[in-house]
Short mmCIF file of C-alpha atoms in Angstrom, two decimals:
data_model
loop_
_atom_site.label_atom_id
_atom_site.label_comp_id
_atom_site.label_asym_id
_atom_site.label_seq_id
_atom_site.Cartn_x
_atom_site.Cartn_y
_atom_site.Cartn_z
CA MET A 135 14.32 12.37 33.73
CA PRO A 136 11.96 12.00 30.80
CA TYR A 137 13.56 11.01 27.52
CA ARG A 138 12.76 12.05 23.97
CA ARG A 139 12.16 9.72 21.04
CA LEU A 140 12.14 10.54 17.34
CA PRO A 141 8.84 10.03 15.48
CA ASN A 142 8.39 6.56 14.02
CA THR A 143 5.50 7.23 11.60
CA ASP A 144 5.27 9.58 8.63
CA GLN A 145 2.33 11.44 10.16
CA ALA A 146 4.36 12.02 13.33
CA ARG A 147 7.32 13.22 11.28
CA VAL A 148 5.09 15.74 9.49
CA ARG A 149 3.69 16.96 12.82
CA ALA A 150 7.17 17.38 14.29
CA LEU A 151 8.42 19.35 11.29
CA LYS A 152 5.28 21.49 11.17
CA ALA A 153 5.57 22.36 14.86
CA ALA A 154 9.08 23.71 14.29
CA VAL A 155 8.39 25.42 10.96
CA GLU A 156 5.34 27.23 12.32
CA LYS A 157 7.53 28.89 14.95
CA GLY A 158 9.22 30.82 12.15
CA ASP A 159 5.90 32.63 11.63
CA VAL A 160 5.47 33.35 15.34
CA TYR A 161 8.88 34.30 16.73
CA ASN A 162 11.35 36.89 15.53
CA VAL A 163 14.87 35.85 14.62
CA ARG A 164 16.30 36.72 18.04
CA ASP A 165 13.80 34.57 19.93
CA LEU A 166 13.78 31.65 17.48
CA ALA A 167 15.33 28.48 18.97
CA ILE A 168 16.57 27.17 15.61
CA SER A 169 18.80 28.73 12.98
CA LEU A 170 17.33 30.39 9.88
CA LYS A 171 19.24 27.91 7.72
CA THR A 172 17.61 24.97 9.50
CA LEU A 173 14.21 26.66 9.34
CA PHE A 174 14.57 27.23 5.58
CA GLU A 175 15.66 23.63 4.96
CA ALA A 176 12.87 22.23 7.14
CA ARG A 177 10.21 24.37 5.44
CA ASN A 178 11.26 23.34 1.93
CA PHE A 179 11.61 19.68 2.87
CA LEU A 180 8.27 19.61 4.68
CA GLN A 181 6.43 20.69 1.52
CA ARG A 182 7.95 17.84 -0.48
CA PHE A 183 7.62 15.27 2.27
CA GLU A 184 3.99 16.09 3.01
CA ALA A 185 3.16 16.02 -0.71
CA ALA A 186 4.81 12.59 -1.02
CA GLN A 187 2.83 11.31 1.95
CA ILE A 188 -0.48 12.60 0.56
CA TYR A 189 0.28 11.08 -2.84
CA TYR A 190 1.07 7.69 -1.30
CA THR A 191 -2.14 7.80 0.74
CA GLN A 192 -4.16 8.56 -2.39
CA CYS A 193 -2.50 5.75 -4.33
CA TYR A 194 -3.14 3.29 -1.50
CA GLU A 195 -6.78 4.32 -1.17
CA ASN A 196 -7.32 4.03 -4.93
CA GLN A 197 -5.80 0.55 -4.87
CA SER A 198 -7.95 -0.49 -1.89
CA ARG A 199 -11.18 0.76 -3.49
CA ALA A 200 -10.42 -0.98 -6.78
CA SER A 201 -9.39 -4.15 -4.95
CA ARG A 202 -12.87 -4.75 -3.53
CA LYS A 203 -14.47 -4.75 -6.97
CA HIS A 204 -11.55 -6.66 -8.45
CA GLN A 205 -11.94 -9.50 -5.95
CA ALA A 206 -15.55 -9.91 -7.02
CA ASN A 207 -14.39 -10.15 -10.64
CA VAL A 208 -11.74 -12.72 -9.66
CA LYS A 209 -14.31 -14.86 -7.87
CA THR A 210 -16.75 -14.82 -10.82
CA ALA A 211 -14.11 -15.54 -13.45
CA ARG A 212 -12.62 -18.37 -11.39
CA LEU A 213 -16.10 -19.88 -10.98
CA TYR A 214 -16.82 -19.84 -14.73
CA ILE A 215 -13.38 -21.19 -15.68
CA SER A 216 -13.65 -23.99 -13.13
CA HIS A 217 -17.23 -24.83 -14.17
CA PHE A 218 -16.31 -24.95 -17.85
CA ILE A 219 -13.42 -27.35 -17.20
CA GLN A 220 -15.66 -29.57 -15.06
CA VAL A 221 -18.29 -29.72 -17.83
CA LEU A 222 -15.57 -30.52 -20.36
CA ASN A 223 -14.25 -33.35 -18.18
CA LEU A 224 -17.76 -34.77 -17.79
CA ALA A 225 -18.24 -34.64 -21.56
CA VAL A 226 -15.01 -36.64 -21.95
CA LEU A 227 -16.23 -39.20 -19.41
CA ARG A 228 -19.48 -39.56 -21.36
CA ASP A 229 -17.51 -39.97 -24.62
CA GLU A 230 -19.18 -36.86 -26.03
CA ILE A 231 -15.73 -35.34 -26.53
CA LYS A 232 -12.61 -37.37 -27.31
CA ALA A 233 -10.04 -37.43 -24.54
CA VAL A 234 -7.33 -36.49 -27.03
CA HIS A 235 -9.06 -33.15 -27.58
CA LYS A 236 -8.11 -32.10 -24.04
CA LYS A 237 -4.65 -31.45 -25.42
CA LEU A 238 -6.15 -28.51 -27.32
CA TYR A 239 -6.73 -26.89 -23.91
CA ASP A 240 -3.38 -28.03 -22.44
CA LEU A 241 -5.42 -29.88 -19.82
CA PRO A 242 -3.97 -32.98 -18.10
CA ASP A 243 -5.27 -36.46 -18.98
CA ALA A 244 -6.75 -36.83 -15.48
CA ASN A 245 -10.25 -35.37 -15.18
CA VAL A 246 -9.31 -32.75 -12.62
CA VAL A 247 -9.55 -28.96 -12.43
CA PRO A 248 -6.14 -27.23 -12.39
CA ASP A 249 -5.18 -25.10 -9.41
CA LEU A 250 -6.92 -21.71 -9.85
CA LEU A 251 -6.12 -20.22 -6.45
CA SER A 252 -3.77 -17.55 -7.73
CA GLU A 253 -4.89 -14.76 -10.03
CA ALA A 254 -2.00 -15.54 -12.38
CA SER A 255 -3.23 -19.14 -12.77
CA SER A 256 -6.75 -17.88 -13.52
CA VAL A 257 -5.29 -15.62 -16.22
CA GLU A 258 -3.35 -18.55 -17.66
CA TRP A 259 -6.12 -21.14 -17.66
CA GLY A 260 -8.82 -18.74 -18.79
CA LYS A 261 -6.74 -17.99 -21.88
CA LYS A 262 -6.05 -21.69 -22.49
CA ILE A 263 -9.65 -22.87 -22.36
CA ILE A 264 -10.92 -19.99 -24.50
CA GLU A 265 -8.32 -20.69 -27.19
CA GLY A 266 -8.77 -24.46 -26.80
CA GLU A 267 -12.54 -24.29 -27.26
CA GLN A 268 -12.10 -22.10 -30.33
CA ARG A 269 -9.64 -24.60 -31.82
CA ARG A 270 -11.87 -27.60 -31.09
CA THR A 271 -15.07 -26.06 -32.44
CA GLY A 272 -13.06 -24.76 -35.41
CA GLN A 273 -12.32 -28.41 -36.21
CA GLY A 274 -16.03 -29.21 -36.21
CA GLY A 275 -16.49 -30.10 -32.54
CA ILE A 276 -19.82 -29.42 -30.83
CA PRO A 277 -19.60 -26.38 -28.53
CA ILE A 278 -19.90 -26.86 -24.78
CA TYR A 279 -22.96 -25.27 -23.21
CA ASN A 280 -23.76 -24.23 -19.67
CA PRO A 281 -21.54 -22.35 -19.58
CA THR A 282 -20.79 -21.44 -23.18
CA ILE A 283 -17.29 -20.26 -23.95
CA ALA A 284 -18.76 -16.88 -24.93
CA ARG A 285 -20.14 -16.45 -21.42
CA VAL A 286 -16.84 -17.56 -19.89
CA LYS A 287 -15.01 -15.07 -22.11
CA VAL A 288 -17.23 -12.19 -20.99
CA HIS A 289 -16.39 -12.74 -17.33
CA TYR A 290 -12.76 -13.57 -18.13
CA ASP A 291 -12.30 -10.31 -20.04
CA ILE A 292 -13.85 -8.32 -17.17
CA PHE A 293 -11.50 -10.05 -14.75
CA LEU A 294 -8.47 -9.56 -17.02
CA ASP A 295 -9.21 -5.86 -17.38
CA SER A 296 -9.48 -5.33 -13.61
CA TYR A 297 -6.42 -7.56 -13.09
CA GLU A 298 -4.30 -5.27 -15.28
CA ARG A 299 -5.72 -2.16 -13.61
CA GLN A 300 -4.99 -3.59 -10.18
CA LYS A 301 -1.39 -4.29 -11.16
CA ASN A 302 -1.06 -0.66 -12.29
CA TYR A 303 -2.54 0.55 -8.99
CA GLN A 304 -0.10 -1.65 -7.08
CA ALA A 305 2.85 -0.37 -9.13
CA LEU A 306 1.86 3.25 -8.43
CA THR A 307 1.43 2.51 -4.73
CA ASN A 308 4.81 0.77 -4.52
CA ARG A 309 6.59 3.59 -6.36
CA SER A 310 5.00 6.26 -4.18
CA LEU A 311 5.91 4.28 -1.06
CA ASP A 312 9.51 3.91 -2.23
CA GLU A 313 9.69 7.66 -2.83
CA LEU A 314 8.27 8.37 0.61
CA ALA A 315 10.59 5.86 2.28
CA SER A 316 13.63 7.42 0.60
CA MET A 317 12.82 10.73 2.32
CA ARG A 318 12.46 9.40 5.86
CA GLU A 319 16.17 9.43 6.67
CA ARG A 320 16.42 13.12 5.75
CA ALA A 321 13.26 13.86 7.76
CA ASP A 322 14.78 12.22 10.84
CA GLU A 323 18.06 14.13 10.34
CA LEU A 324 16.22 17.45 10.21
CA ILE A 325 14.06 16.64 13.22
CA LEU A 326 17.09 15.54 15.24
CA ASP A 327 18.95 18.72 14.31
CA ILE A 328 15.96 20.88 15.26
CA TRP A 329 15.46 19.11 18.56
CA ASN A 330 19.16 19.43 19.47
CA GLN A 331 19.11 23.14 18.72
CA VAL A 332 15.93 23.65 20.73
CA GLU A 333 17.25 21.80 23.78
CA ALA A 334 20.52 23.71 23.58
CA LYS A 335 18.59 26.98 23.48
CA TYR A 336 16.56 26.19 26.60
CA GLN A 337 19.10 24.12 28.55
CA ASP A 338 19.42 26.74 31.30
CA VAL A 339 15.70 27.31 31.81
CA THR A 340 14.41 26.34 35.25
CA PRO A 341 12.44 24.67 36.68
CA ASN A 342 12.79 21.59 34.51
CA GLU A 343 9.09 21.36 33.64
CA ASP A 344 9.23 24.87 32.17
CA ARG A 345 12.20 23.82 30.06
CA LEU A 346 10.31 20.79 28.81
CA ASP A 347 7.26 22.89 27.97
CA LYS A 348 9.34 25.29 25.88
CA CYS A 349 10.87 22.34 24.03
CA ARG A 350 7.47 20.70 23.52
CA ASP A 351 6.32 23.93 21.89
CA TYR A 352 8.73 23.10 19.04
CA GLY A 353 7.33 19.61 18.67
CA LEU A 354 9.67 17.66 20.93
CA ILE A 355 8.00 14.63 22.47
CA TYR A 356 9.09 13.38 25.87
CA TYR A 357 8.29 10.05 27.46
CA TYR A 358 8.35 9.20 31.14
CA ARG A 359 9.66 5.87 32.37
CA SER A 360 7.34 3.72 34.46
CA SER A 361 9.16 4.57 37.70
CA GLU A 362 8.91 8.28 36.92
CA LYS A 363 5.17 7.98 36.32
CA VAL A 364 4.72 6.35 39.72
CA LYS A 365 6.66 9.14 41.46
CA GLU A 366 4.65 11.77 39.63
CA GLU A 367 1.35 10.17 40.69
CA ASN A 368 2.51 9.91 44.30
#
């Protein structure tokens, strides 16, 4: 015997609920395989559940589109921050800048570039070198060129702006996903109730394939086991 299985994706849940709800517009009350109470609950829930799914999809797509541009901004800002620190370290090695002045940037004594792999570290070190260069030149130090701190700041500000926007997109996506996820249990309860009512309605219909077809009309999905598929083919 084929067995049924509840939907395991949100799209499949929406399809299952729609298949049952649409029968309320086709059949009269006497022929309907589910109760009016269940139909009413399913129709109202479907509107909210489908709206939540659409909203999550929109949030995710907005985040994905913004992410492509954001990654380009991350790459550019990281390049300028890294290059500036390298030039600063070379200036220290050439005794053009005193090693003690590296403390103004919170840079380590070793002439290395801090880890900039994460976006958070790029935010941190971009801020430190911009403020450090302003402090050093404010004390009469000669500005670093190629790249200038002004040019670094331009790309850092662009990156920082997209970084904050991306965090907002991610927060919206996470909230919409949480809302959608909180509704799945109720969706499964409604679908299970509908399917039980439908199978009870058509339990005496013969032959079996006709019974299954009537149930499928309400959105029930049946799966055949491998052995059953072989028999059917034979």
